Amino acid sequence: MKATVYVTIKQNVLDVQGTAVQGALHSMGFEEVGKVRIGKYLELELDTNDKAEAEARVKAMCEKLLANTVIEDYRYELA
């Protein structure tokens, strides 16, 4: 089973990296770019066919390592 995990900075947290990328894009002539938010994309191959088990394990991985839940949100998809 494959898990796709998306980790993003919470909306109420200043995204310094996103602001830097926005400024760089503007300086390169891409003035149409508005707010930029930076995140992480992960693909995990799981050795299970049990969807409930996979969900529980991916959630635990996100809570313990993949996302800093104080300042980041996460979501995942299983396929």
Short mmCIF file of C-alpha atoms in Angstrom, two decimals, residues 10-11 57 78:
data_model
loop_
_atom_site.label_atom_id
_atom_site.label_comp_id
_atom_site.label_asym_id
_atom_site.label_seq_id
_atom_site.Cartn_x
_atom_site.Cartn_y
_atom_site.Cartn_z
CA LYS A 10 -0.41 26.12 9.76
CA GLN A 11 -2.20 29.17 8.37
CA ARG A 57 0.54 3.67 11.39
CA LEU A 78 -3.74 5.77 0.94
#
